[in-house]
PDB file of C-alpha atoms in Angstrom:
ATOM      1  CA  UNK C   1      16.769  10.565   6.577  1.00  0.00           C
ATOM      2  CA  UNK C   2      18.091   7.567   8.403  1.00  0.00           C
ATOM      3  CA  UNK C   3      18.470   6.331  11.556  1.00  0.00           C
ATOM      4  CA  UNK C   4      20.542   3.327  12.496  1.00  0.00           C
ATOM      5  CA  UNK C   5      22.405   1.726  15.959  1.00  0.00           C
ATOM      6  CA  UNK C   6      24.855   1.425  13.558  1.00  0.00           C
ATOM      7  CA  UNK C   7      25.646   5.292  11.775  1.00  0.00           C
ATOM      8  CA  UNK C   8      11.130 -17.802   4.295  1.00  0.00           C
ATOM      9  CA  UNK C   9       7.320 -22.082   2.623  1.00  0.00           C
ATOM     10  CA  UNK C  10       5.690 -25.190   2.287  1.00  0.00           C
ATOM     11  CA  UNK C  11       2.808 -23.808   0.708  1.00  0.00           C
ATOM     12  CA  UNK C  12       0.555 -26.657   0.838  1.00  0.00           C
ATOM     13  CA  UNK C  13      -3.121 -25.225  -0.440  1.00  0.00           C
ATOM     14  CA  UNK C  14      -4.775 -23.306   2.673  1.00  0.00           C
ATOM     15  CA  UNK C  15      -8.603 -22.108   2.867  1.00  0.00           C
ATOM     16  CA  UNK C  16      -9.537 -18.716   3.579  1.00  0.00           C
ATOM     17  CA  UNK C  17      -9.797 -18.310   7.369  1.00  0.00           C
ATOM     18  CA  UNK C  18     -12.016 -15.740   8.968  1.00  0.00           C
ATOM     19  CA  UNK C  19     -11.530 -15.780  12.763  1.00  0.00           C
ATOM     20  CA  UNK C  20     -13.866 -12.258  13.213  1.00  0.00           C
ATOM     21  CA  UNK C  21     -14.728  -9.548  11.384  1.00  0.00           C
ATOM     22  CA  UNK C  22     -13.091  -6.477  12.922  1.00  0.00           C
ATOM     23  CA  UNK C  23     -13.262  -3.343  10.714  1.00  0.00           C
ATOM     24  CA  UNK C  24     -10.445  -1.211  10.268  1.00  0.00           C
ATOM     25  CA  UNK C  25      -9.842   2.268  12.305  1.00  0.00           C
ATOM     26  CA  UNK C  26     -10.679   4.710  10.004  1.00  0.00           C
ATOM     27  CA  UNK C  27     -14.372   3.479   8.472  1.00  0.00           C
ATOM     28  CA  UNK C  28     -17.176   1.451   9.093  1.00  0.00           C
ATOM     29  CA  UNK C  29     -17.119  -0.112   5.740  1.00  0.00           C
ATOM     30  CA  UNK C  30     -15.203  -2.852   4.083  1.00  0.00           C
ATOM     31  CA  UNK C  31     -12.300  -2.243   2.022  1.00  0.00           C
ATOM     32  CA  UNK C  32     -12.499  -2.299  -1.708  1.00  0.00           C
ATOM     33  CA  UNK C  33      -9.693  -4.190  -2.964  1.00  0.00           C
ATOM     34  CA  UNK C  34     -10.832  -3.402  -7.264  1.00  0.00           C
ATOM     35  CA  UNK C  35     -10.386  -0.054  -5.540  1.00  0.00           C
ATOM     36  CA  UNK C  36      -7.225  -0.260  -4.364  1.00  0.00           C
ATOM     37  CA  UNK C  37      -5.881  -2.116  -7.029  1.00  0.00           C
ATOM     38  CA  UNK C  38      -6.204   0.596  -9.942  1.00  0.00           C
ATOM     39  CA  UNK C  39      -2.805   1.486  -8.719  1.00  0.00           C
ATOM     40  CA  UNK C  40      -1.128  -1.797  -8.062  1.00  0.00           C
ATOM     41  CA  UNK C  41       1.840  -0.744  -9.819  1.00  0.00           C
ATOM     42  CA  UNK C  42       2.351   2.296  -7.317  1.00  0.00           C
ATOM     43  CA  UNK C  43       1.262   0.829  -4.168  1.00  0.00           C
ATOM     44  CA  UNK C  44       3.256  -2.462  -4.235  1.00  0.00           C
ATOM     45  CA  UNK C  45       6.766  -0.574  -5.209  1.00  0.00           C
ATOM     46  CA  UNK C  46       7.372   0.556  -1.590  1.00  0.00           C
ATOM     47  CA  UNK C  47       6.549  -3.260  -0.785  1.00  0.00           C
ATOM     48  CA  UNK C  48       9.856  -3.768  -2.916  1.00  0.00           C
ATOM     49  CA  UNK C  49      11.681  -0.992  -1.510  1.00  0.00           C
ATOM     50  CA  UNK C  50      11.293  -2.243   1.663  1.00  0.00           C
ATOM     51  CA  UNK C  51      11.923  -5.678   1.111  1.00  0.00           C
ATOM     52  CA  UNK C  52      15.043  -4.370   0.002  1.00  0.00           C
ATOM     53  CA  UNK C  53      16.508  -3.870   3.448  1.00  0.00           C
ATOM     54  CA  UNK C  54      15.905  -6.421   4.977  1.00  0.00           C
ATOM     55  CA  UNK C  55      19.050  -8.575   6.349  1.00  0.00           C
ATOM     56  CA  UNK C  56      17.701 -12.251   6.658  1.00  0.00           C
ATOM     57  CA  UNK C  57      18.168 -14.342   3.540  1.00  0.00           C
ATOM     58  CA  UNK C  58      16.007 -17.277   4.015  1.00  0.00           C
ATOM     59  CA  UNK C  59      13.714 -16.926   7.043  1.00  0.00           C
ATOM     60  CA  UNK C  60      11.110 -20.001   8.071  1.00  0.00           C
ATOM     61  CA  UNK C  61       8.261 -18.411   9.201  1.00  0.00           C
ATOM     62  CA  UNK C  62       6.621 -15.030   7.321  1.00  0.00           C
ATOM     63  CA  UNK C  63       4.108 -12.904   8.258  1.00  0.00           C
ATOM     64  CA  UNK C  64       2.726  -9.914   6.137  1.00  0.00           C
ATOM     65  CA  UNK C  65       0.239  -7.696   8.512  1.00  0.00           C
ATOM     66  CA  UNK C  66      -2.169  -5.963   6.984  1.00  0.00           C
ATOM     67  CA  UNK C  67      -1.689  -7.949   3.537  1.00  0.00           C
ATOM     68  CA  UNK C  68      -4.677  -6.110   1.424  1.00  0.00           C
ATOM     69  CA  UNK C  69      -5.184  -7.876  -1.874  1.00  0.00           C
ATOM     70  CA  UNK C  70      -2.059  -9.759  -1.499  1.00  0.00           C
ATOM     71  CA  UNK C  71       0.054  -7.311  -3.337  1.00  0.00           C
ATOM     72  CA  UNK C  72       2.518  -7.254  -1.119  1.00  0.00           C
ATOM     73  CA  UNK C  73       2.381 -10.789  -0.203  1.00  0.00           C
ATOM     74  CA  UNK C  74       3.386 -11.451  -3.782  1.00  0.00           C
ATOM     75  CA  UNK C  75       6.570  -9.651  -3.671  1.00  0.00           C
ATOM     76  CA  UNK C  76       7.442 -11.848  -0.446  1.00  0.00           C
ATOM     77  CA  UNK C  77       6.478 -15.345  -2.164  1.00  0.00           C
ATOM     78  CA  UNK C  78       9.187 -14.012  -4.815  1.00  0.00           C
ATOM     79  CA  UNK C  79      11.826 -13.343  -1.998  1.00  0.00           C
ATOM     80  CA  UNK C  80      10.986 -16.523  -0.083  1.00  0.00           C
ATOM     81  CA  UNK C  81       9.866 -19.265  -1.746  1.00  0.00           C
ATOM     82  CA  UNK C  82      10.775 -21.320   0.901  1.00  0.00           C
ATOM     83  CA  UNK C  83       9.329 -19.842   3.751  1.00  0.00           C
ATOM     84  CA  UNK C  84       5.888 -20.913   5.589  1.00  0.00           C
ATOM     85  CA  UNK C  85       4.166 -17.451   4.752  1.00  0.00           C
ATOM     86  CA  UNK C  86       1.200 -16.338   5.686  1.00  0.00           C
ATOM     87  CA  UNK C  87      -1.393 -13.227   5.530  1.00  0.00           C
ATOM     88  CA  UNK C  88      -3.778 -11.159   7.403  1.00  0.00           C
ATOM     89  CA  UNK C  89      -6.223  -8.671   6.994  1.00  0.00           C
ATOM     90  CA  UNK C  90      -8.753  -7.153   8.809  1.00  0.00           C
ATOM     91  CA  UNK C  91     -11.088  -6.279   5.589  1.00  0.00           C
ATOM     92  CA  UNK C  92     -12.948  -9.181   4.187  1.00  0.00           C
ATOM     93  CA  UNK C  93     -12.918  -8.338   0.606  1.00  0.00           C
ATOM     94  CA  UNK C  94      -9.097  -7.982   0.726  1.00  0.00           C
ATOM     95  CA  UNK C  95      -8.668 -11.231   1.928  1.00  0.00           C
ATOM     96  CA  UNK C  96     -11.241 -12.526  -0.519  1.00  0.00           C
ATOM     97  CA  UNK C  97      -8.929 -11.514  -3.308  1.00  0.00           C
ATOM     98  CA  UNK C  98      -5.974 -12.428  -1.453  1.00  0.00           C
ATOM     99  CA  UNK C  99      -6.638 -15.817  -1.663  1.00  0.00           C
ATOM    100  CA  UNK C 100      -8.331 -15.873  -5.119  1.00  0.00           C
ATOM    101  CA  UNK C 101      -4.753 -14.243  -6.458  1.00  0.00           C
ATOM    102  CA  UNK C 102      -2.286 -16.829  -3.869  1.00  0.00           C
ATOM    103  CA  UNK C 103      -4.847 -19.746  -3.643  1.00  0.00           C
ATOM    104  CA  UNK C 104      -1.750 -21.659  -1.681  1.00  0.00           C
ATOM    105  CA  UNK C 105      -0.874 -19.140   1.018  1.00  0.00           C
ATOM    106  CA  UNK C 106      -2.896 -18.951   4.386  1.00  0.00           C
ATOM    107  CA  UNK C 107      -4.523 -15.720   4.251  1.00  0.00           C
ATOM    108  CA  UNK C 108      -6.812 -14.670   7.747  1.00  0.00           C
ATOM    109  CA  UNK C 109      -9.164 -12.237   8.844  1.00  0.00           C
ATOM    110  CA  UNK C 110      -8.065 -10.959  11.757  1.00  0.00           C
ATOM    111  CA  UNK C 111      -7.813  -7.599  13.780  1.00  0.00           C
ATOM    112  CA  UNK C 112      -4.083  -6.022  14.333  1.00  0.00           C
ATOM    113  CA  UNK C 113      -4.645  -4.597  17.634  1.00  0.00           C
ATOM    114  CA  UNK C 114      -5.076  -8.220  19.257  1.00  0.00           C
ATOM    115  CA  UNK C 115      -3.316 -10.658  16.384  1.00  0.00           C
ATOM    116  CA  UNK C 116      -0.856 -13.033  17.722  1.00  0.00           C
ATOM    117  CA  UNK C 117       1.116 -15.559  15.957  1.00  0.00           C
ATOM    118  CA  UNK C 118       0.997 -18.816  16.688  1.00  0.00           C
ATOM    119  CA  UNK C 119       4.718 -19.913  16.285  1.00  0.00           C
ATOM    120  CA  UNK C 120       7.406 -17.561  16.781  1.00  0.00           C
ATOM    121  CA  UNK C 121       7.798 -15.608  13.929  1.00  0.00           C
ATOM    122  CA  UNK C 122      11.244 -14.520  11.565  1.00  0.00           C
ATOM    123  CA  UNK C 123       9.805 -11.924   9.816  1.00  0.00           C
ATOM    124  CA  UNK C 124       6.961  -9.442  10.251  1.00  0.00           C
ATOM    125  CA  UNK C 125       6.275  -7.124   7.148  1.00  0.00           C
ATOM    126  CA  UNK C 126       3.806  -4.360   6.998  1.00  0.00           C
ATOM    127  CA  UNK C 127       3.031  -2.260   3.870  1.00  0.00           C
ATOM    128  CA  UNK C 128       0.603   1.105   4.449  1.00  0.00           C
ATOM    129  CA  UNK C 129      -0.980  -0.281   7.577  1.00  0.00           C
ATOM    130  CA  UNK C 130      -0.127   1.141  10.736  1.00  0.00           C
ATOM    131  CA  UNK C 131      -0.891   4.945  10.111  1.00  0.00           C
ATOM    132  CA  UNK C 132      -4.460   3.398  10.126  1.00  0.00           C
ATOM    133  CA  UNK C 133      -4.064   2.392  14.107  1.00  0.00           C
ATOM    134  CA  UNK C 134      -4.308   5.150  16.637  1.00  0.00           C
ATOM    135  CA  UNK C 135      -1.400   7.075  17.614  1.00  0.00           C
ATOM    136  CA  UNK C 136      -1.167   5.719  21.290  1.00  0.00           C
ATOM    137  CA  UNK C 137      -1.858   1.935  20.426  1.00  0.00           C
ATOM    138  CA  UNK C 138       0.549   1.878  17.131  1.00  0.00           C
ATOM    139  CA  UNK C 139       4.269   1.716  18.477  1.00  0.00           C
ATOM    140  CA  UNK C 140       2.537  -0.736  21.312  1.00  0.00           C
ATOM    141  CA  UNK C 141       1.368  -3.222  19.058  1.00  0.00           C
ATOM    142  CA  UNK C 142       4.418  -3.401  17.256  1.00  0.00           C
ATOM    143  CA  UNK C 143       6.794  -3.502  20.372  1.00  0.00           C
ATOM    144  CA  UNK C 144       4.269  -6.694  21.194  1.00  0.00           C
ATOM    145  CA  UNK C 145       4.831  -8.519  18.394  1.00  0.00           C
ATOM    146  CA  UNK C 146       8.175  -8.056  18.508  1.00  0.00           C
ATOM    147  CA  UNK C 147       8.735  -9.450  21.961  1.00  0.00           C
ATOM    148  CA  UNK C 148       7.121 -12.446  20.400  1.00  0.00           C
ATOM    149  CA  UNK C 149      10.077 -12.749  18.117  1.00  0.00           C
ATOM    150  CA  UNK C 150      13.499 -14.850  18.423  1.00  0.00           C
ATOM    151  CA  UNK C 151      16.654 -12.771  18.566  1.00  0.00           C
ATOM    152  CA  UNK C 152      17.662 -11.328  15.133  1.00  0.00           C
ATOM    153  CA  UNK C 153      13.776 -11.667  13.911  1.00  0.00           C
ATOM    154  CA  UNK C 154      13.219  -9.024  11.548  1.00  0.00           C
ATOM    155  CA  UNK C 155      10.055  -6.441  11.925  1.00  0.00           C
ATOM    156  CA  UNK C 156       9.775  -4.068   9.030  1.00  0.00           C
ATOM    157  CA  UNK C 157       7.109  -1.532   8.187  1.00  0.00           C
ATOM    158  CA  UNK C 158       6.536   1.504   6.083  1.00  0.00           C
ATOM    159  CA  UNK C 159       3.466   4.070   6.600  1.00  0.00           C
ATOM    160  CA  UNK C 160       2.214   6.896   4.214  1.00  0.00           C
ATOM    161  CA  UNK C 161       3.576  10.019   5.573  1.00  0.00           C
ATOM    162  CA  UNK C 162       1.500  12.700   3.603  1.00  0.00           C
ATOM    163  CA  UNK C 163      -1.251  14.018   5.791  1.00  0.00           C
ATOM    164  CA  UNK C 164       0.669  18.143   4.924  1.00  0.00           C
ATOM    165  CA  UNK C 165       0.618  17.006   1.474  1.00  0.00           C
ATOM    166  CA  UNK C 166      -1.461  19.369  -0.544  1.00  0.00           C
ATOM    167  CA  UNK C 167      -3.899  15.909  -1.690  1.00  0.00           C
ATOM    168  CA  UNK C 168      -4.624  15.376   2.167  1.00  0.00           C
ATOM    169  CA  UNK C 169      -4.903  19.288   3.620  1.00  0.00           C
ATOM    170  CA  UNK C 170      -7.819  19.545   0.113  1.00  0.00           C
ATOM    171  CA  UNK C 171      -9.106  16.903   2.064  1.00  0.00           C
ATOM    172  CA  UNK C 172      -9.463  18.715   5.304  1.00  0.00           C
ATOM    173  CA  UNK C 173     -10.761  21.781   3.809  1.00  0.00           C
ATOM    174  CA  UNK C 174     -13.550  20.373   1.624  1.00  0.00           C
ATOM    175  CA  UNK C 175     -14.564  18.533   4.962  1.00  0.00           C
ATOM    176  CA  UNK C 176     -14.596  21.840   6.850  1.00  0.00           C
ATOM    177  CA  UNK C 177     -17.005  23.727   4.489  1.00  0.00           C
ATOM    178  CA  UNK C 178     -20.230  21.737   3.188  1.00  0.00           C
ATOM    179  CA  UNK C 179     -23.107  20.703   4.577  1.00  0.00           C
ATOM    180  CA  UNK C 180     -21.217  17.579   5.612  1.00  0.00           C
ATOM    181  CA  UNK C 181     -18.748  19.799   8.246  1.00  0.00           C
ATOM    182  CA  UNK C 182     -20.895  18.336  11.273  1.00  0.00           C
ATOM    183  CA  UNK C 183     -20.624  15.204  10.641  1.00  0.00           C
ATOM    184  CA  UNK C 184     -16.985  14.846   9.351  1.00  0.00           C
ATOM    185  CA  UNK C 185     -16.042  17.574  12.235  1.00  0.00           C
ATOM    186  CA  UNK C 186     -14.073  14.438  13.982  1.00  0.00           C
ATOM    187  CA  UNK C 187     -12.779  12.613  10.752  1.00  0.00           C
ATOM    188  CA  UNK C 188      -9.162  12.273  10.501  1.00  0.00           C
ATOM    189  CA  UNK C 189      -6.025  10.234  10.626  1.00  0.00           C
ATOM    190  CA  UNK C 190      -3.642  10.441  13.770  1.00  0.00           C
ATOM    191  CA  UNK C 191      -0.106  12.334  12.719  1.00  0.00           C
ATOM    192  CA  UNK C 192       2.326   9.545  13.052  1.00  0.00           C
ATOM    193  CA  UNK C 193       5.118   9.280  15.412  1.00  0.00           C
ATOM    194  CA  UNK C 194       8.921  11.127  14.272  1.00  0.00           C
ATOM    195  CA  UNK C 195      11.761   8.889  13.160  1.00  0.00           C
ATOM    196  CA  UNK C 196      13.520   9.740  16.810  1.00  0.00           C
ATOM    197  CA  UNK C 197      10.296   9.335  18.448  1.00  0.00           C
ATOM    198  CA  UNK C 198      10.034   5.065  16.723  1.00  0.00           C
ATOM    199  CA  UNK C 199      13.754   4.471  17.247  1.00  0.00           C
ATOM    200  CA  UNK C 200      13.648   5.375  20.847  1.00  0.00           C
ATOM    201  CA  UNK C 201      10.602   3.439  21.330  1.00  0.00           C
ATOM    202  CA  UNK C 202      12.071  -0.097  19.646  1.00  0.00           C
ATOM    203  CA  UNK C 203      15.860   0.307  20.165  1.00  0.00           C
ATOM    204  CA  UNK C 204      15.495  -0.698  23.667  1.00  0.00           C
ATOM    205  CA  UNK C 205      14.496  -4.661  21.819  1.00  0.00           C
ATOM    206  CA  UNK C 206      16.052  -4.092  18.916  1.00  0.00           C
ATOM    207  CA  UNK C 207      19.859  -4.369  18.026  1.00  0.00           C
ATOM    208  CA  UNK C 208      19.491  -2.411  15.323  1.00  0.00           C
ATOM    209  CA  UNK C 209      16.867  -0.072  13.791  1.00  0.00           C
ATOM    210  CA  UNK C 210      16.648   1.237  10.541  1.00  0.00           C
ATOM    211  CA  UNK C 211      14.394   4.600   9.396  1.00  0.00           C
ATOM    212  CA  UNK C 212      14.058   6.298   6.310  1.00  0.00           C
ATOM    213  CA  UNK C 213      11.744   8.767   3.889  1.00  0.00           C
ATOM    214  CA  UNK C 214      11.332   8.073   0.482  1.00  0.00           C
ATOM    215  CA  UNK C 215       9.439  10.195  -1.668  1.00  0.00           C
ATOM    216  CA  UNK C 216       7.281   9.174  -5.066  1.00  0.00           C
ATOM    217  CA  UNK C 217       6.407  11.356  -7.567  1.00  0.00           C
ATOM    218  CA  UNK C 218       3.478   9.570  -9.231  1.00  0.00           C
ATOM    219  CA  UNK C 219       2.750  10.436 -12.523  1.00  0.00           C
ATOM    220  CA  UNK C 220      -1.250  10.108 -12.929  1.00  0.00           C
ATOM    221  CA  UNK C 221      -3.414  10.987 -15.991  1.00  0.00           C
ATOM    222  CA  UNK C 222      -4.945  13.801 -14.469  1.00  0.00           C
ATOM    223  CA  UNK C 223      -6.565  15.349 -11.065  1.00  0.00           C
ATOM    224  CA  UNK C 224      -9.450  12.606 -11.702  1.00  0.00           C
ATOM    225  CA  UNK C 225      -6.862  10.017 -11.594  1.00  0.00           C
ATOM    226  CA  UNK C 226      -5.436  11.521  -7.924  1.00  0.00           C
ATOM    227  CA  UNK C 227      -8.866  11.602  -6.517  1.00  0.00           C
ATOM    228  CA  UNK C 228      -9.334   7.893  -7.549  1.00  0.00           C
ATOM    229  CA  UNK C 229      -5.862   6.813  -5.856  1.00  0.00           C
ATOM    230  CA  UNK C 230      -7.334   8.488  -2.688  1.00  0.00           C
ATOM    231  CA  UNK C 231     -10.529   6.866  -2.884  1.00  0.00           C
ATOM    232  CA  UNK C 232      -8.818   3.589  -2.525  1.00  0.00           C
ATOM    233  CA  UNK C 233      -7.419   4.984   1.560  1.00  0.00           C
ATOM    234  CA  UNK C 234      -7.078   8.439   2.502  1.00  0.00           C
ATOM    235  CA  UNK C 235     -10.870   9.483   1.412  1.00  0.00           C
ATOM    236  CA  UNK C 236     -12.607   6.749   2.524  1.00  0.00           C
ATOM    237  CA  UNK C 237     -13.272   8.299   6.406  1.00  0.00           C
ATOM    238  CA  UNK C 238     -14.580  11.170   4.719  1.00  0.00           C
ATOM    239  CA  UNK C 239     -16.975  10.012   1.940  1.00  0.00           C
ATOM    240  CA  UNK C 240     -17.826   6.506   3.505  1.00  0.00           C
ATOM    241  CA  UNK C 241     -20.172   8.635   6.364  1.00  0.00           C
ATOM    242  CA  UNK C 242     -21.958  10.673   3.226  1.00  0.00           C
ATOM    243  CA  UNK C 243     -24.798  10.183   1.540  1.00  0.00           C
ATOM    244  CA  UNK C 244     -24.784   9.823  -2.470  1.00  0.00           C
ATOM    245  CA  UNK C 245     -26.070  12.719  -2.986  1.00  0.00           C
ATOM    246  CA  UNK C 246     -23.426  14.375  -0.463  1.00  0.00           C
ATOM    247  CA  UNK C 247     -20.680  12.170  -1.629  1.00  0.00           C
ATOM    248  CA  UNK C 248     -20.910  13.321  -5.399  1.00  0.00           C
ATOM    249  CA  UNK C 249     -21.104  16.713  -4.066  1.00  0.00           C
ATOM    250  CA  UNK C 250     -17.879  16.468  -1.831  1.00  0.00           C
ATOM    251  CA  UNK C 251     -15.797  14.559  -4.840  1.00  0.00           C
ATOM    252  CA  UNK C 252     -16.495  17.841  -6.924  1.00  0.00           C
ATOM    253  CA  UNK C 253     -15.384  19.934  -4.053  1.00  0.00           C
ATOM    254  CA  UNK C 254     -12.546  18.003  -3.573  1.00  0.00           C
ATOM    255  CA  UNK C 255     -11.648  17.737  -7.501  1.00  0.00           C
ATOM    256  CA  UNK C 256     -11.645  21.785  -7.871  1.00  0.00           C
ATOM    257  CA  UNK C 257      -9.340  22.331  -4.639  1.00  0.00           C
ATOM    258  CA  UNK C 258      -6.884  19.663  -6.374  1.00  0.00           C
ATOM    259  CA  UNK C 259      -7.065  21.187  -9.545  1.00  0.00           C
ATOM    260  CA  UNK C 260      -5.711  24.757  -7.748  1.00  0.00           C
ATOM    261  CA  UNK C 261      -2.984  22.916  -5.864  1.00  0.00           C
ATOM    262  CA  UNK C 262      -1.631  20.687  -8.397  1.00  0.00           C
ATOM    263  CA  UNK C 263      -0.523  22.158 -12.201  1.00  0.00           C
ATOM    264  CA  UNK C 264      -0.369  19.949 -15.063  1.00  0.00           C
ATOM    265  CA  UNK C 265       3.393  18.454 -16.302  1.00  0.00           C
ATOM    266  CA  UNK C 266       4.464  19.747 -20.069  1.00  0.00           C
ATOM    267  CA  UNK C 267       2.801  16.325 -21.292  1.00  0.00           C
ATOM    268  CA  UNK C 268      -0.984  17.053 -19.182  1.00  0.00           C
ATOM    269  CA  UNK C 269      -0.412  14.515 -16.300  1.00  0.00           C
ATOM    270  CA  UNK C 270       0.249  15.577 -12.386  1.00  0.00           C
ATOM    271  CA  UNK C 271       2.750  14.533 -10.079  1.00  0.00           C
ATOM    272  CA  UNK C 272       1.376  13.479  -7.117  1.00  0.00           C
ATOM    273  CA  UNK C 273       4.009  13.646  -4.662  1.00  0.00           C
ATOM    274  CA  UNK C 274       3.719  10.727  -2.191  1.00  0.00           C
ATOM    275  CA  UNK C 275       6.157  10.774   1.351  1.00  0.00           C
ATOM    276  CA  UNK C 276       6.415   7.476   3.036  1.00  0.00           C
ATOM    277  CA  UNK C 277       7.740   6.230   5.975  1.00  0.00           C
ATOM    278  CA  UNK C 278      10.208   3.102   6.651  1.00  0.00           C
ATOM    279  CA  UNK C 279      10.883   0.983   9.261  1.00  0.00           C
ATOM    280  CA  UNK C 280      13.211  -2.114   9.820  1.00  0.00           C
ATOM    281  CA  UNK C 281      13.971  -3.369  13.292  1.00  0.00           C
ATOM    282  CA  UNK C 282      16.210  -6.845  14.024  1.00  0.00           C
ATOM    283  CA  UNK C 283      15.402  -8.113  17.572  1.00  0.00           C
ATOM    284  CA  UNK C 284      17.727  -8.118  19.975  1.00  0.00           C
TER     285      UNK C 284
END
């Protein structure tokens, strides 16, 4: 689907920064980036894909929001050599092997909801971040940071659109009936807003604005392998609460509800279908 109005570094060698140590939305705990990493492959082709559409060719100053591990930050030090580029974070250990993987880029710890650049800023890219802010705040903190950019400054995001997918309602379920239903009873991630309902909101400063859905078919090992891609984000608000005792008890709840919902492909793997979300607005 696709919405339009129409139908960049000197990277001199930079310390890791920590500013403060806000924790992300959905847990209390720090991010594991080994975690997330088991499927850097995956997770940093929608990086790519968004990259992709963006119009400016050599901007000065670059920004990637949320950066993780620097995955993403990687594909844009291949786009833009040139460009002062930078990275933040609001998970330590993220940023820690951020800057262990890009020792020359500027990587900070800082929280999204009350970032601001510096300098004025050409492009701002964000890869599986924003579905993590709540609903109300999300769209405002991007209109923000926009009004912070010059005219034809480029902000481009792309979410994780999956919470009907079968991997996220197993979720749900196995929350709803253990002895852990009290105290994941208000565990969740906000629905995200509709392609009309983001276009609406930045056309208004935007000359143009660009949405689409992609989906991935991931081809994993096996239902293990799909329950270890969603220990890396989607589970973490609903083990990181639980005991170990609880938490080993949940994963084989979880596990058995997957293994109903998902059959194996002719050669024993599953296809983990995976909806995102894309975003790329030029400033008015």
């Amino acid at each position: 689907m696709l919405f339009s109005s129409r139908t960049t570094s000197h990277l001199l060698p930079r310390a890791l920064t920590v500013r403060h140590f806000p924790t992300r939305t959905m847990a209390t705990k720090d991010w594991s980036a080994q975690q997330y990493l088991k499927f850097e492959a995956e997770r940093t082709r929608p990086s790519r894909d968004l990259l992709s559409q963006i119009p400016l060719k050599s901007p000065k100053r670059v920004v990637d929001l949320g950066c993780g591990p620097g995955n993403s930050t990687a594909v844009l030090l291949k786009q833009y050599p040139d460009a002062h580029l930078t990275g933040m974070d609001s998970s330590p250990d993220m940023i820690r092997k951020a800057s262990a993987t890009l020792p020359n880029i500027e990587f900070t710890v800082e929280d999204l909801n009350t970032y601001t650049p510096q300098e004025p800023v050409d492009v701002f890219f964000s890869n599986a971040v924003f579905q993590w802010i709540p609903r109300k705040e999300r769209l405002e903190v991007v209109k923000r940071l926009i009004r912070s950019q010059p005219s034809g400054g480029v902000f481009a995001f792309q979410v994780p659109d999956n919470l009907t997918e079968p991997s996220h309602a197993a979720m749900q379920e196995t929350a709803a009936n253990g002895p852990w239903a009290e105290a994941l009873s208000t565990v969740g991630r906000d629905t995200f807003q509709s392609p009309q309902e983001i276009y609406d909101e930045l056309k208004p400063l935007c000359s143009d604005v660009n949405v689409w859905h992609t989906h991935y078919y991931h081809s994993l090992e096996n239902h293990e392998a799909v329950v270890e891609w969603v220990k890396g984000t989607g589970l973490r608000p609903y083990i990181d609460p639980l005991s170990a005792t609880d938490r080993e008890s949940f994963l084989e709840a979880y596990l058995g509800r997957l293994e109903k919902l998902y059959p194996k492909t002719i050669d024993g793997r599953v296809l983990l279908r995976y909806p995102r979300l894309f975003v790329v607005a030029v400033r008015a």
